[in-house]
Coordinates of C-alpha atoms and ligand atoms in Angstrom, one line a residue:
M293 CA 31.4 -5.9 79.2
I294 CA 29.3 -5.1 75.0
Q295 CA 31.7 -5.3 72.4
Y296 CA 31.5 -4.9 68.8
V297 CA 32.3 -6.9 65.6
S298 CA 31.9 -6.9 62.1
T299 CA 29.5 -8.6 60.0
R300 CA 32.4 -9.5 58.0
G301 CA 33.9 -11.7 60.6
G302 CA 37.3 -9.7 60.0
I303 CA 38.2 -7.3 62.7
S304 CA 38.9 -8.5 66.5
P305 CA 36.0 -6.9 68.9
V306 CA 36.1 -3.1 69.5
N307 CA 34.5 -1.0 72.4
F308 CA 31.7 1.4 71.7
D309 CA 33.4 4.4 71.5
E310 CA 35.6 2.4 68.2
A311 CA 32.4 1.7 66.3
V312 CA 30.8 4.7 66.6
L313 CA 33.7 6.8 65.6
Q314 CA 34.9 4.6 62.8
G315 CA 31.4 4.1 61.3
F316 CA 32.1 1.3 58.8
A317 CA 34.1 -1.1 60.1
A318 CA 38.0 -1.8 58.3
D319 CA 37.4 -4.5 56.9
G320 CA 34.3 -3.3 54.7
G321 CA 31.2 -5.3 56.8
L322 CA 28.9 -3.1 59.6
F323 CA 29.1 -3.4 63.5
V324 CA 27.2 -5.2 65.3
P325 CA 27.1 -5.9 69.2
Q326 CA 28.7 -9.4 70.0
T327 CA 25.3 -10.5 71.4
I328 CA 22.0 -8.8 71.7
P329 CA 20.8 -7.7 75.3
K330 CA 17.9 -9.2 76.7
I331 CA 15.5 -7.3 78.8
S332 CA 13.2 -9.6 81.1
P333 CA 9.5 -9.4 81.2
E334 CA 9.4 -7.9 84.8
R335 CA 12.5 -5.5 83.6
L336 CA 10.1 -4.3 80.6
Q337 CA 7.2 -4.0 83.2
A338 CA 9.5 -1.8 84.9
L339 CA 10.6 0.6 81.8
S340 CA 6.9 1.0 80.5
R341 CA 6.1 3.7 82.6
L342 CA 9.4 5.9 81.9
S343 CA 9.6 8.7 80.1
Y344 CA 10.9 8.5 76.6
T345 CA 14.1 10.3 77.6
D346 CA 14.6 8.2 80.9
L347 CA 13.5 4.7 79.0
A348 CA 16.5 5.9 76.0
F349 CA 18.7 5.9 79.2
E350 CA 17.9 2.4 80.3
I351 CA 18.2 1.1 77.0
L352 CA 21.2 2.8 75.6
S353 CA 23.0 2.0 79.3
L354 CA 22.8 -2.0 77.8
F355 CA 25.2 -1.1 74.7
I356 CA 27.3 1.6 76.0
D357 CA 30.1 0.4 78.6
P358 CA 30.3 2.9 81.5
M359 CA 34.2 2.7 81.4
I360 CA 33.4 4.4 77.7
I361 CA 30.8 6.9 78.9
P362 CA 30.1 7.4 82.6
E363 CA 26.2 6.8 83.2
K364 CA 26.3 10.7 84.5
E365 CA 27.5 12.0 81.1
L366 CA 25.5 9.3 79.2
K367 CA 22.6 11.0 80.8
K368 CA 23.5 14.5 80.2
L369 CA 24.3 13.2 76.2
I370 CA 20.6 12.0 76.1
Q371 CA 19.2 15.4 77.7
T372 CA 20.9 17.5 75.7
S373 CA 20.3 15.7 72.4
F374 CA 16.5 15.7 72.9
A375 CA 16.1 19.1 74.5
G376 CA 15.1 20.4 71.1
F377 CA 12.4 18.6 70.2
E378 CA 9.2 20.6 70.2
H379 CA 6.6 17.9 71.7
P380 CA 7.1 17.4 75.5
N381 CA 6.3 14.0 75.0
I382 CA 9.0 14.1 72.2
L383 CA 7.2 11.4 70.1
P384 CA 3.1 11.3 70.7
L385 CA 1.3 9.0 69.9
K386 CA -2.1 9.8 68.1
P387 CA -5.4 8.2 67.2
L388 CA -5.7 7.9 63.3
G389 CA -9.0 8.9 62.2
S390 CA -12.2 6.9 62.7
D391 CA -10.1 3.7 62.7
P392 CA -9.3 2.3 66.1
A393 CA -6.8 -0.3 65.3
L394 CA -4.9 2.9 63.6
M395 CA -2.4 5.3 65.3
V396 CA 0.3 7.1 64.3
M397 CA 3.4 7.8 66.0
E398 CA 4.9 10.8 65.3
L399 CA 8.5 10.8 65.0
F400 CA 9.4 14.5 63.3
H401 CA 9.4 16.8 66.3
G402 CA 13.1 17.5 66.2
P403 CA 14.9 20.3 64.7
T404 CA 14.9 19.7 61.2
L405 CA 11.6 17.8 61.1
S406 CA 12.1 14.1 60.5
F407 CA 12.8 10.9 62.1
K408 CA 16.6 11.2 61.4
D409 CA 16.9 14.0 64.0
I410 CA 15.9 10.9 66.8
A411 CA 19.3 9.3 66.8
M412 CA 21.8 12.3 64.8
G413 CA 21.8 14.9 67.9
F414 CA 22.7 11.7 70.2
L415 CA 25.3 10.3 67.8
I416 CA 26.4 13.5 67.1
N417 CA 26.9 15.1 70.6
T418 CA 28.8 11.4 71.2
M419 CA 31.0 12.1 68.9
D420 CA 31.6 15.2 69.7
Y421 CA 32.2 14.0 73.4
L422 CA 34.8 11.5 72.4
L423 CA 36.5 13.3 69.9
C424 CA 37.1 16.0 72.8
R425 CA 38.3 13.6 75.2
R426 CA 40.8 12.6 72.7
K427 CA 41.3 16.2 71.4
S428 CA 40.8 15.0 67.9
R429 CA 38.7 15.2 65.3
L430 CA 36.6 14.0 62.1
S431 CA 35.1 14.7 59.0
L432 CA 32.1 13.0 58.3
V433 CA 31.0 12.5 54.6
L434 CA 27.2 11.5 54.5
A435 CA 25.1 10.7 51.4
T436 CA 21.6 12.1 51.8
T437 CA 18.1 11.3 50.5
G438 CA 17.0 14.4 51.8
D439 CA 16.7 14.1 55.6
T440 CA 19.7 12.9 57.0
G441 CA 22.0 15.7 55.3
P442 CA 19.7 18.6 57.7
A443 CA 19.8 16.3 60.7
A444 CA 23.3 15.9 60.3
A445 CA 23.8 19.7 59.2
H446 CA 22.2 20.7 62.0
A447 CA 23.5 18.7 64.8
A448 CA 27.0 19.2 64.0
A449 CA 26.8 23.3 63.4
G450 CA 29.3 24.6 65.4
K451 CA 30.9 21.6 67.2
Q452 CA 34.9 22.4 67.6
T453 CA 35.5 18.2 66.5
L454 CA 33.7 17.9 63.5
D455 CA 33.4 19.0 59.6
C456 CA 30.0 17.4 58.2
W457 CA 29.7 17.1 54.6
P458 CA 26.8 16.5 53.3
L459 CA 26.2 15.1 49.6
Y460 CA 22.7 14.9 48.1
P461 CA 21.6 14.3 44.8
R462 CA 20.6 17.9 43.4
G463 CA 16.9 18.1 42.0
M464 CA 15.8 15.1 43.9
I465 CA 15.4 15.9 47.3
T466 CA 13.0 19.2 48.0
R467 CA 13.8 22.6 48.3
E468 CA 13.1 22.6 52.0
Q469 CA 15.2 20.3 52.8
E470 CA 17.9 21.9 50.5
Q471 CA 17.2 25.1 52.4
Q472 CA 17.9 22.9 55.8
M473 CA 21.4 22.3 54.9
T474 CA 22.3 25.7 53.0
S475 CA 20.8 27.7 55.0
L476 CA 23.0 26.8 58.2
A477 CA 25.6 29.7 59.1
A478 CA 27.9 27.4 60.3
A479 CA 31.9 27.3 59.1
N480 CA 32.0 23.8 59.5
V481 CA 28.7 22.8 57.5
H482 CA 29.5 22.0 53.5
P483 CA 26.7 20.8 51.7
V484 CA 27.3 19.5 48.5
G485 CA 24.8 19.2 45.8
V486 CA 25.5 16.3 43.2
D487 CA 24.6 16.8 39.4
N488 CA 23.5 14.0 37.3
C489 CA 22.8 10.9 40.2
P490 CA 20.8 8.2 37.9
D491 CA 20.8 6.2 41.3
G492 CA 20.1 9.2 43.8
G493 CA 21.2 8.9 46.9
D494 CA 22.2 5.6 46.3
D495 CA 24.8 6.7 43.9
L496 CA 26.0 9.2 46.4
D497 CA 26.5 6.3 48.9
L498 CA 28.7 4.6 46.3
V499 CA 31.5 7.6 46.4
V500 CA 31.3 7.6 50.4
A501 CA 31.7 3.8 50.7
R502 CA 34.5 4.0 48.2
L503 CA 36.3 6.9 50.1
F504 CA 36.1 4.8 53.1
A505 CA 37.8 2.0 51.3
D506 CA 41.1 3.6 50.7
P507 CA 42.4 3.3 54.3
A508 CA 45.5 5.9 53.6
L509 CA 42.8 8.3 52.6
K510 CA 40.5 7.8 55.6
N511 CA 43.4 8.4 58.1
R512 CA 44.6 11.5 56.1
L513 CA 41.4 13.0 56.2
H514 CA 40.1 11.9 59.5
L515 CA 36.7 10.3 57.7
S516 CA 33.8 8.9 59.3
S517 CA 30.2 8.3 58.5
V518 CA 26.6 8.8 60.2
N519 CA 24.5 7.0 57.9
S520 CA 22.6 4.4 59.3
I521 CA 26.0 2.1 58.5
N522 CA 26.9 3.8 62.0
W523 CA 25.7 1.6 64.8
C524 CA 24.5 4.2 66.9
R525 CA 22.2 5.4 64.8
V526 CA 20.5 1.7 64.9
M527 CA 20.8 1.3 68.5
V528 CA 19.1 5.2 69.6
Q529 CA 16.0 4.0 67.0
S530 CA 15.0 0.8 69.0
V531 CA 14.0 2.9 71.9
H532 CA 11.2 4.3 70.0
Y533 CA 9.4 1.0 69.2
F534 CA 9.8 0.1 73.1
Y535 CA 8.1 3.5 73.6
G536 CA 5.5 3.1 71.0
Y537 CA 4.5 -0.2 72.4
F538 CA 4.7 1.4 76.4
R539 CA 2.1 3.8 75.0
A540 CA -0.2 1.7 72.5
C541 CA -0.4 -1.4 74.9
P542 CA -2.3 -1.2 78.2
T543 CA -0.6 -4.7 79.2
L544 CA 2.7 -6.0 78.4
G545 CA 2.2 -8.7 75.9
D546 CA -0.7 -7.3 73.9
P547 CA -0.3 -7.3 70.2
L548 CA 1.1 -4.8 68.3
V549 CA 2.1 -4.2 64.8
F550 CA 4.2 -1.4 63.6
S551 CA 4.1 -0.4 59.9
V552 CA 7.7 1.5 58.9
P553 CA 7.8 3.7 55.8
S554 CA 11.5 2.2 54.8
G555 CA 14.3 3.0 52.7
A556 CA 17.8 1.9 54.2
F557 CA 16.3 -0.2 56.3
G558 CA 18.0 1.6 59.2
N559 CA 14.7 2.4 61.1
L560 CA 13.1 -1.1 61.0
F561 CA 16.3 -3.1 61.6
A562 CA 15.8 -1.4 65.2
G563 CA 12.6 -2.4 65.4
F564 CA 13.8 -6.2 64.9
L565 CA 16.9 -5.4 67.4
A566 CA 13.8 -4.3 70.2
R567 CA 12.0 -7.4 69.6
E568 CA 15.0 -9.6 70.1
M569 CA 15.8 -8.0 73.5
G570 CA 12.9 -9.0 74.5
L571 CA 9.5 -6.8 73.7
P572 CA 6.7 -8.7 72.5
I573 CA 6.1 -7.1 68.8
T574 CA 3.6 -9.4 66.9
E575 CA 4.5 -7.8 63.2
F576 CA 6.4 -5.2 61.4
I577 CA 5.0 -4.0 58.2
C578 CA 7.6 -3.4 55.7
A579 CA 6.2 -0.6 53.6
N580 CA 7.8 0.5 50.4
N581 CA 7.4 2.7 47.9
A582 CA 7.8 1.5 44.1
N583 CA 11.6 1.0 45.0
K584 CA 10.9 -2.3 46.3
T585 CA 14.1 -4.6 47.4
L586 CA 13.0 -5.1 50.4
H587 CA 9.5 -6.2 49.6
T588 CA 11.0 -8.4 46.7
A589 CA 13.3 -10.1 49.0
F590 CA 10.4 -10.8 52.3
S591 CA 8.6 -11.9 49.9
T592 CA 10.3 -13.8 47.4
G593 CA 13.8 -14.5 49.3
I594 CA 15.7 -12.6 46.5
F595 CA 17.9 -9.7 47.5
K596 CA 18.5 -7.5 44.2
K597 CA 19.3 -4.6 43.4
N598 CA 17.0 -2.7 40.9
D599 CA 16.6 0.2 39.0
L600 CA 15.8 3.3 40.8
C601 CA 12.3 5.2 40.3
Q602 CA 11.4 8.7 41.5
T603 CA 8.7 8.8 43.5
L604 CA 6.5 11.0 46.0
S605 CA 8.1 9.6 49.1
S606 CA 11.9 10.7 48.2
A607 CA 13.3 10.1 51.8
I608 CA 12.7 5.9 51.1
D609 CA 14.0 6.1 46.9
I610 CA 16.3 3.7 47.7
V611 CA 17.3 0.5 46.0
V612 CA 20.3 -1.0 48.3
P613 CA 19.1 -1.1 52.1
Y614 CA 22.6 -1.6 53.7
N615 CA 21.1 -2.0 57.1
F616 CA 19.4 -5.5 55.5
W617 CA 23.0 -6.8 56.4
R618 CA 22.3 -6.8 60.0
F619 CA 19.3 -8.1 59.8
L620 CA 20.5 -11.3 57.8
Y621 CA 23.8 -11.5 60.1
F622 CA 21.0 -12.4 62.9
S623 CA 18.4 -13.9 61.2
T624 CA 21.3 -16.5 60.2
E625 CA 23.0 -17.4 63.0
K626 CA 25.7 -15.2 62.5
D627 CA 27.9 -16.6 60.2
P628 CA 30.5 -13.7 58.8
K629 CA 31.4 -16.2 56.3
K630 CA 28.2 -16.5 54.9
L631 CA 27.5 -12.6 54.9
T632 CA 31.1 -12.0 53.5
A633 CA 30.2 -14.4 50.5
W634 CA 26.9 -12.5 50.3
M635 CA 28.3 -8.9 50.2
D636 CA 30.9 -9.9 47.3
Q637 CA 28.2 -11.9 45.2
F638 CA 25.8 -8.7 45.9
Q639 CA 28.8 -6.4 45.1
K640 CA 29.5 -8.4 41.5
T641 CA 26.3 -9.1 40.4
G642 CA 23.6 -7.3 42.1
K643 CA 21.7 -10.1 43.3
I644 CA 21.7 -12.5 45.7
L645 CA 19.1 -15.9 46.8
L646 CA 18.3 -17.0 49.8
N647 CA 17.4 -20.3 50.0
K648 CA 14.1 -21.8 51.6
A649 CA 15.0 -21.7 55.2
E650 CA 16.8 -18.8 55.2
T651 CA 13.7 -16.8 53.5
H652 CA 11.6 -18.6 55.8
A653 CA 14.0 -17.1 59.0
I654 CA 13.6 -13.5 57.5
Q655 CA 9.8 -13.6 57.2
K656 CA 9.6 -14.5 61.1
G657 CA 7.2 -11.5 62.0
F658 CA 7.8 -9.6 59.0
S659 CA 5.3 -8.6 56.0
S660 CA 5.8 -6.3 53.5
V661 CA 3.9 -4.0 50.8
S662 CA 5.0 -2.0 48.2
I663 CA 2.9 1.2 48.0
S664 CA 2.7 3.4 44.4
D665 CA 2.8 6.9 44.4
A666 CA -1.4 6.9 43.4
E667 CA -2.1 5.0 46.5
T668 CA 0.4 7.4 48.4
L669 CA -2.0 10.3 47.4
L670 CA -5.6 8.7 48.0
T671 CA -4.3 7.8 51.8
L672 CA -3.2 11.6 52.0
Q673 CA -6.0 12.6 51.1
K674 CA -8.1 10.2 53.2
S675 CA -7.0 10.8 56.2
F676 CA -7.0 14.6 55.6
A677 CA -11.1 14.1 54.7
G678 CA -12.8 12.6 57.6
K679 CA -14.3 13.4 60.8
D680 CA -10.8 13.7 62.8
P681 CA -8.7 15.3 59.4
Y682 CA -4.8 14.1 60.1
L683 CA -2.3 15.4 57.9
L684 CA 0.1 12.8 57.4
D685 CA 3.5 13.4 55.0
P686 CA 4.0 11.3 52.0
H687 CA 6.4 8.9 54.2
G688 CA 3.8 8.4 57.0
A689 CA 1.4 7.6 54.2
V690 CA 3.2 4.9 52.6
A691 CA 2.9 3.1 56.4
V692 CA -0.8 4.3 56.7
A693 CA -1.4 2.6 53.2
G694 CA 0.9 -0.2 53.9
A695 CA -1.3 -1.0 56.9
N696 CA -5.0 -0.9 55.4
A697 CA -3.2 -3.0 53.2
L698 CA -2.8 -5.7 55.3
K699 CA -4.7 -5.1 58.6
H700 CA -8.0 -8.1 57.8
R701 CA -4.4 -10.5 58.4
Y702 CA -4.5 -9.4 62.6
L703 CA -6.8 -10.2 65.3
P704 CA -9.2 -8.0 65.4
D705 CA -7.9 -6.2 68.8
T706 CA -4.9 -5.8 67.3
K707 CA -3.3 -2.1 66.9
I708 CA -1.3 -0.9 64.6
V709 CA 1.4 2.0 65.3
C710 CA 2.2 3.7 61.9
L711 CA 5.7 5.6 62.2
A712 CA 5.4 9.1 60.8
T713 CA 8.6 9.8 59.7
A714 CA 8.7 13.4 58.9
H715 CA 6.5 16.8 58.5
P716 CA 4.3 17.7 55.9
A717 CA 5.9 21.1 55.5
K718 CA 9.2 19.2 54.1
F719 CA 7.0 18.2 50.9
P720 CA 4.8 21.4 49.6
D721 CA 4.6 20.2 46.4
I722 CA 3.5 17.2 47.1
M723 CA 0.9 18.5 49.7
A724 CA -0.3 20.8 47.1
K725 CA -0.7 17.6 45.1
A726 CA -2.9 15.6 47.1
L727 CA -5.2 18.7 48.8
G728 CA -4.8 21.7 46.1
P729 CA -3.4 24.5 46.6
D730 CA -4.8 26.2 49.9
L731 CA -3.0 24.2 52.2
P732 CA -3.9 24.2 55.9
D733 CA -1.7 25.5 58.6
Q734 CA -0.3 21.9 59.7
A735 CA 1.5 21.9 56.0
F736 CA 3.6 24.6 56.8
H737 CA 6.3 24.7 59.9
P738 CA 8.2 28.3 60.8
S739 CA 11.9 27.1 60.6
L740 CA 11.3 26.0 57.0
I741 CA 9.8 29.9 56.1
Q742 CA 12.8 31.3 58.3
A743 CA 15.4 29.5 56.4
S744 CA 13.9 30.1 52.6
R745 CA 15.0 33.8 53.9
I746 CA 18.5 33.3 54.1
C747 CA 21.2 33.1 51.3
Q748 CA 21.9 30.1 50.6
K749 CA 25.4 28.4 51.1
L750 CA 26.5 25.4 49.0
R751 CA 29.0 23.7 46.8
T752 CA 28.0 21.8 43.7
C753 CA 29.6 19.2 41.7
D754 CA 29.1 16.4 38.8
L755 CA 28.5 12.7 40.3
E756 CA 31.4 12.1 37.3
H757 CA 33.5 14.3 39.6
L758 CA 33.0 13.9 42.7
E759 CA 35.4 11.8 45.0
S760 CA 38.0 13.6 43.5
A761 CA 36.7 17.4 44.3
L762 CA 35.5 16.2 47.4
V763 CA 39.3 15.4 48.3
L764 CA 40.4 18.7 47.2
A765 CA 37.8 20.5 48.8
M766 CA 38.4 18.9 52.2
E767 CA 42.2 19.8 52.2
Q768 CA 41.4 22.9 51.3
E769 CA 39.4 23.4 54.6
A770 CA 41.7 21.9 56.6
A771 CA 44.9 23.7 55.3
A772 CA 42.5 27.0 55.9
R773 CA 41.4 25.7 59.7
E774 CA 45.4 25.6 60.7
K775 CA 45.9 29.0 59.2
R776 CA 42.9 30.1 61.1
H777 CA 44.1 27.9 64.2
G778 CA 48.1 29.1 64.1
Ligands
PLP819 C1 15.1 7.9 56.2 C2 13.8 8.1 56.2 C3 13.0 6.9 56.4 C4 13.2 5.4 56.0 O1 14.3 4.8 57.1 P1 15.2 3.8 56.9 O2 15.9 3.7 58.4 O3 16.0 4.4 55.9 O4 14.4 2.6 56.4 C5 11.5 7.1 56.0 N1 10.9 8.3 56.1 C6 11.8 9.3 56.5 C7 10.8 10.5 56.1 C8 12.8 9.2 56.2 O5 14.2 10.4 55.8

């Protein structure tokens, strides 16, 4: 029976349902499975022809005990969660221009047009399923750099068991992203635009972490989180690496590199997880923008918080990639004492130094780059200019720029799958900056046009008062709900 422990080692093992509903572990660590399940090459071969949803069922079954979610229910949850995806293959793989080595995997065909939809629908439907059985409810508080908020708001809208409080740094996400959250006519979705966030989404992460650090408050307000600190997110994201590998490689064992635009490191940790399970991925390219905490860690062994730069790829403007703790846990022999010392030191000084052996361990199968805004724009322009134009969003462009920068390192027949994590229509100003004001049809999406025609419903608040204001607003919502339901 698979169980979950904390990277800080301070809790007894729990089942999947507790790990998902609690979000953060009670000792301040992140939930991880006690052991990572392995898949044999024979079994991988058998999985390689499955559709995305059938594959998701097989992979997720390895992490979820059927005593917690029976197989039939799990299948249903997966079907429901991906029913709203626009593309028949859910995550299509496409060639990129004239370079036969490069492909893009489009992760943005979900209801809010970013890769966050992939895991969020399943996570929130699963929470709802578990809460219905427990006759209980939760308030989800989450920080967003622009895509997590819409995905969570959309998935939670109308759910009887959940309230959803997406917090976003006002003026640092696009208008389209804001409207995806504020145009939902759902009484249980409460977007909060927060002013004066010098570190953007990271400032909001800290507020969420402080709320969670108060156990009495957490219990009283039934708080949980669906940021990628939630195990369920990274678990579901591991599936697209299997799917991408099987679609890109005719034969199991063929070399394959994934280039991933990285912020909080949830998507890349999921790739690492897939490889630990036995998928023969040659290497990951960790593609940062100018916020290069991860690139610095991989290239020097120094994991260090820097000041935030606002870039054109705003969803990955992140200075503390918190899933890196999970990665450090598994790449340094799962030692919770070491992790605890590191996390505490990082909290105090904003920095940890890995020794030579530890640095070597994290570099195994990873390389990294930091892509400037100028390179992002140039990559966008170039890939749309050729004979087979392809319109990237700024984040997909970071992945492609990373692949172009490092492809000379690989054997000639190595394919590189670049993850396209958002639809270009979410970033019209940047599209115009790259391509001029006359944008092609691919740069629009009807759902965003629709959202712009609806009155926006939001709260606003200054970062300075956010914590107390949020508690008050949650208490008022709870009181109003009680009144409605008698
Ligand atoms: C969240 C996000 C990323 C980064 O994923 P992480 O798991 O945070 O590393 C990349 N691109 C887009 C468009 C995103 O929304």
